[in-house]
Tab-separated table of C-alpha atoms in Angstrom:
chain	number	residue	atom	x	y	z
Q	93	MET	CA	-143.816	-60.354	67.991
Q	94	ALA	CA	-144.259	-59.777	64.230
Q	95	LYS	CA	-146.333	-56.458	63.274
Q	96	PRO	CA	-148.916	-57.133	60.840
Q	97	SER	CA	-148.555	-55.474	57.183
Q	98	ALA	CA	-150.192	-52.405	56.841
Q	99	PHE	CA	-151.556	-54.037	53.824
Q	100	GLN	CA	-154.263	-57.045	54.185
Q	101	PHE	CA	-156.787	-58.484	52.018
Q	102	SER	CA	-159.942	-60.192	52.495
Q	103	ASN	CA	-160.825	-64.040	51.620
Q	104	PRO	CA	-160.090	-64.319	47.921
Q	105	VAL	CA	-163.196	-65.235	45.984
Q	106	LEU	CA	-163.178	-67.943	43.237
Q	107	GLU	CA	-165.521	-65.985	40.444
Q	108	LYS	CA	-165.096	-68.121	37.298
Q	109	ILE	CA	-163.753	-70.898	36.491
Q	110	ASN	CA	-163.965	-72.493	32.759
Q	111	PHE	CA	-162.452	-76.035	31.757
Q	112	LYS	CA	-162.928	-77.893	28.164
Q	113	LEU	CA	-161.558	-81.097	27.629
Q	114	ASN	CA	-159.804	-81.798	24.349
Q	115	ASP	CA	-159.334	-84.998	22.414
Q	116	ASN	CA	-154.990	-84.629	21.920
Q	117	ASN	CA	-153.610	-85.705	25.402
Q	118	GLU	CA	-150.364	-85.316	23.584
Q	119	LEU	CA	-149.184	-81.534	23.516
Q	120	GLU	CA	-148.043	-78.986	25.465
Q	121	THR	CA	-150.634	-77.357	27.919
Q	122	GLY	CA	-150.242	-73.983	25.798
Q	123	LYS	CA	-148.990	-70.758	26.921
Q	124	LEU	CA	-150.074	-68.946	29.911
Q	125	SER	CA	-152.400	-65.898	29.946
Q	126	LEU	CA	-152.446	-63.316	32.908
Q	127	GLN	CA	-154.935	-60.312	33.154
Q	128	PHE	CA	-154.726	-58.483	35.835
Q	129	GLY	CA	-157.165	-55.039	37.016
Q	130	THR	CA	-158.126	-53.373	40.038
Q	131	THR	CA	-160.962	-51.058	40.903
Q	132	ASP	CA	-160.207	-47.214	41.945
Q	133	PHE	CA	-158.875	-46.695	45.437
Q	134	LYS	CA	-162.046	-46.012	48.019
Q	135	GLU	CA	-161.731	-44.625	51.533
Q	136	ASP	CA	-162.921	-47.136	53.664
Q	137	GLU	CA	-164.290	-47.362	57.278
Q	138	GLU	CA	-161.046	-47.725	59.455
Q	139	GLY	CA	-159.732	-44.720	58.143
Q	140	GLY	CA	-157.583	-46.335	55.251
Q	141	LYS	CA	-157.921	-47.284	51.811
Q	142	SER	CA	-159.044	-50.290	49.358
Q	143	ALA	CA	-159.320	-51.837	45.788
Q	144	LYS	CA	-160.991	-55.023	44.793
Q	145	ALA	CA	-158.568	-56.713	42.544
Q	146	ARG	CA	-159.339	-59.528	40.040
Q	147	LEU	CA	-157.253	-61.897	38.286
Q	148	ILE	CA	-157.546	-63.924	35.338
Q	149	ILE	CA	-155.173	-66.926	34.234
Q	150	ALA	CA	-155.904	-68.977	31.495
Q	151	ASN	CA	-153.838	-71.051	28.904
Q	152	GLU	CA	-154.218	-70.064	25.068
Q	153	LYS	CA	-153.416	-71.711	21.876
Q	154	ASP	CA	-151.513	-70.721	19.407
Q	155	GLU	CA	-154.022	-68.761	17.005
Q	156	LYS	CA	-151.879	-69.346	13.818
Q	157	VAL	CA	-152.464	-73.290	14.048
Q	158	ASP	CA	-155.830	-73.605	12.684
Q	159	ASP	CA	-155.871	-77.876	12.804
Q	160	SER	CA	-157.787	-79.165	15.456
Q	161	GLN	CA	-155.207	-82.343	16.023
Q	162	LYS	CA	-153.186	-79.170	17.183
Q	163	GLN	CA	-155.366	-78.131	19.895
Q	164	LEU	CA	-154.673	-77.955	23.566
Q	165	PRO	CA	-155.292	-81.444	25.589
Q	166	TYR	CA	-157.720	-78.888	27.875
Q	167	GLU	CA	-158.407	-75.262	27.960
Q	168	PHE	CA	-158.830	-73.426	31.523
Q	169	SER	CA	-159.674	-69.986	32.723
Q	170	VAL	CA	-160.167	-69.017	35.989
Q	171	THR	CA	-160.851	-65.600	37.764
Q	172	TYR	CA	-160.164	-65.110	41.691
Q	173	THR	CA	-161.279	-61.695	43.141
Q	174	ALA	CA	-159.793	-60.185	46.318
Q	175	VAL	CA	-160.543	-56.923	47.918
Q	176	PHE	CA	-157.162	-55.127	49.665
Q	177	HIS	CA	-157.007	-52.830	52.139
Q	178	TRP	CA	-154.098	-50.772	53.587
Q	179	ASN	CA	-153.245	-48.045	55.917
Q	180	LYS	CA	-153.080	-44.483	54.021
Q	181	VAL	CA	-150.743	-42.992	56.942
Q	182	ASP	CA	-148.350	-46.043	56.327
Q	183	ILE	CA	-148.847	-46.618	52.131
Q	184	ASN	CA	-149.299	-43.570	49.593
Q	185	ASP	CA	-151.379	-44.121	46.437
Q	186	ASP	CA	-147.991	-44.805	44.423
Q	187	GLN	CA	-146.886	-47.565	46.877
Q	188	ALA	CA	-150.200	-48.862	47.003
Q	189	ARG	CA	-150.231	-49.513	42.851
Q	190	LYS	CA	-146.941	-51.421	43.067
Q	191	LEU	CA	-148.107	-53.600	46.098
Q	192	LEU	CA	-151.236	-54.499	44.509
Q	193	TYR	CA	-149.649	-55.301	41.071
Q	194	VAL	CA	-146.808	-57.212	42.611
Q	195	ASN	CA	-147.829	-58.781	45.968
Q	196	GLY	CA	-151.290	-58.728	45.349
Q	197	GLN	CA	-150.777	-60.739	41.842
Q	198	ALA	CA	-148.830	-63.233	43.908
Q	199	LEU	CA	-150.921	-63.625	46.668
Q	200	LEU	CA	-153.951	-64.683	44.305
Q	201	LEU	CA	-152.053	-66.783	42.329
Q	202	SER	CA	-151.438	-68.880	45.407
Q	203	TYR	CA	-154.823	-69.711	45.169
Q	204	PHE	CA	-155.085	-70.448	41.435
Q	205	ARG	CA	-152.218	-73.542	42.076
Q	206	PRO	CA	-154.443	-76.124	43.927
Q	207	ILE	CA	-157.514	-75.225	41.621
Q	208	ILE	CA	-156.148	-75.972	38.276
Q	209	ASN	CA	-153.902	-78.715	39.612
Q	210	THR	CA	-157.255	-80.609	40.865
Q	211	ILE	CA	-159.210	-80.017	37.723
Q	212	VAL	CA	-156.819	-80.973	35.543
Q	213	ARG	CA	-155.715	-84.149	37.251
Q	214	ALA	CA	-159.431	-84.828	37.473
Q	215	SER	CA	-159.764	-84.739	33.848
Q	216	GLY	CA	-157.014	-87.422	33.426
Q	217	SER	CA	-154.868	-85.524	31.895
Q	218	PRO	CA	-151.369	-85.090	32.701
Q	219	ASN	CA	-150.315	-83.090	35.902
Q	220	PHE	CA	-149.996	-79.509	35.539
Q	221	ASN	CA	-148.441	-77.076	38.082
Q	222	LEU	CA	-148.431	-73.533	37.685
Q	223	PRO	CA	-144.781	-72.126	37.330
Q	224	PHE	CA	-143.896	-69.638	39.744
Q	225	ILE	CA	-144.270	-65.864	38.155
Q	226	ASP	CA	-141.833	-62.592	38.769
Q	227	PHE	CA	-144.425	-59.776	38.462
Q	228	THR	CA	-141.382	-57.310	39.895
Q	229	ASN	CA	-139.647	-57.528	36.600
Q	230	ASP	CA	-142.479	-56.533	34.079
Q	231	GLU	CA	-142.969	-53.533	32.258
Q	232	ASN	CA	-146.220	-52.585	34.232
Q	233	VAL	CA	-144.110	-52.147	37.601
Q	234	ARG	CA	-141.394	-50.165	35.325
Q	235	ASN	CA	-144.141	-47.882	34.286
Q	236	LEU	CA	-145.272	-47.239	38.026
Q	237	GLU	CA	-141.544	-46.163	39.438
């Protein structure tokens, strides 16, 4: 039988969602913007540690284009949070930072897909599937090493 990981999370919570349908449905959906952050690590009741993590995903238009005909077909911003817990005997603070940044974001990202897809589809816009993202190949991860 598989052993549970020493790194766990609470049920992610949809904290905020914004969606705006625009008049131009022929343009691309814009580039994705991801913002990730965590609270300070805290000792928890089980003798481990925990931190709350937040991921915000939005699409962004090119700010250099100031023409209303060049606006995105829709604009969205979605925020999810979750509390992550880990056993401090098995996972030190440096390892926890890496797990939060890579695994935490990847886990939260999976909760965004059905929400964004459903909202975009319900607006009558062309289907949008959130792409897979490699969080391990990121400058922020290299800075943690």
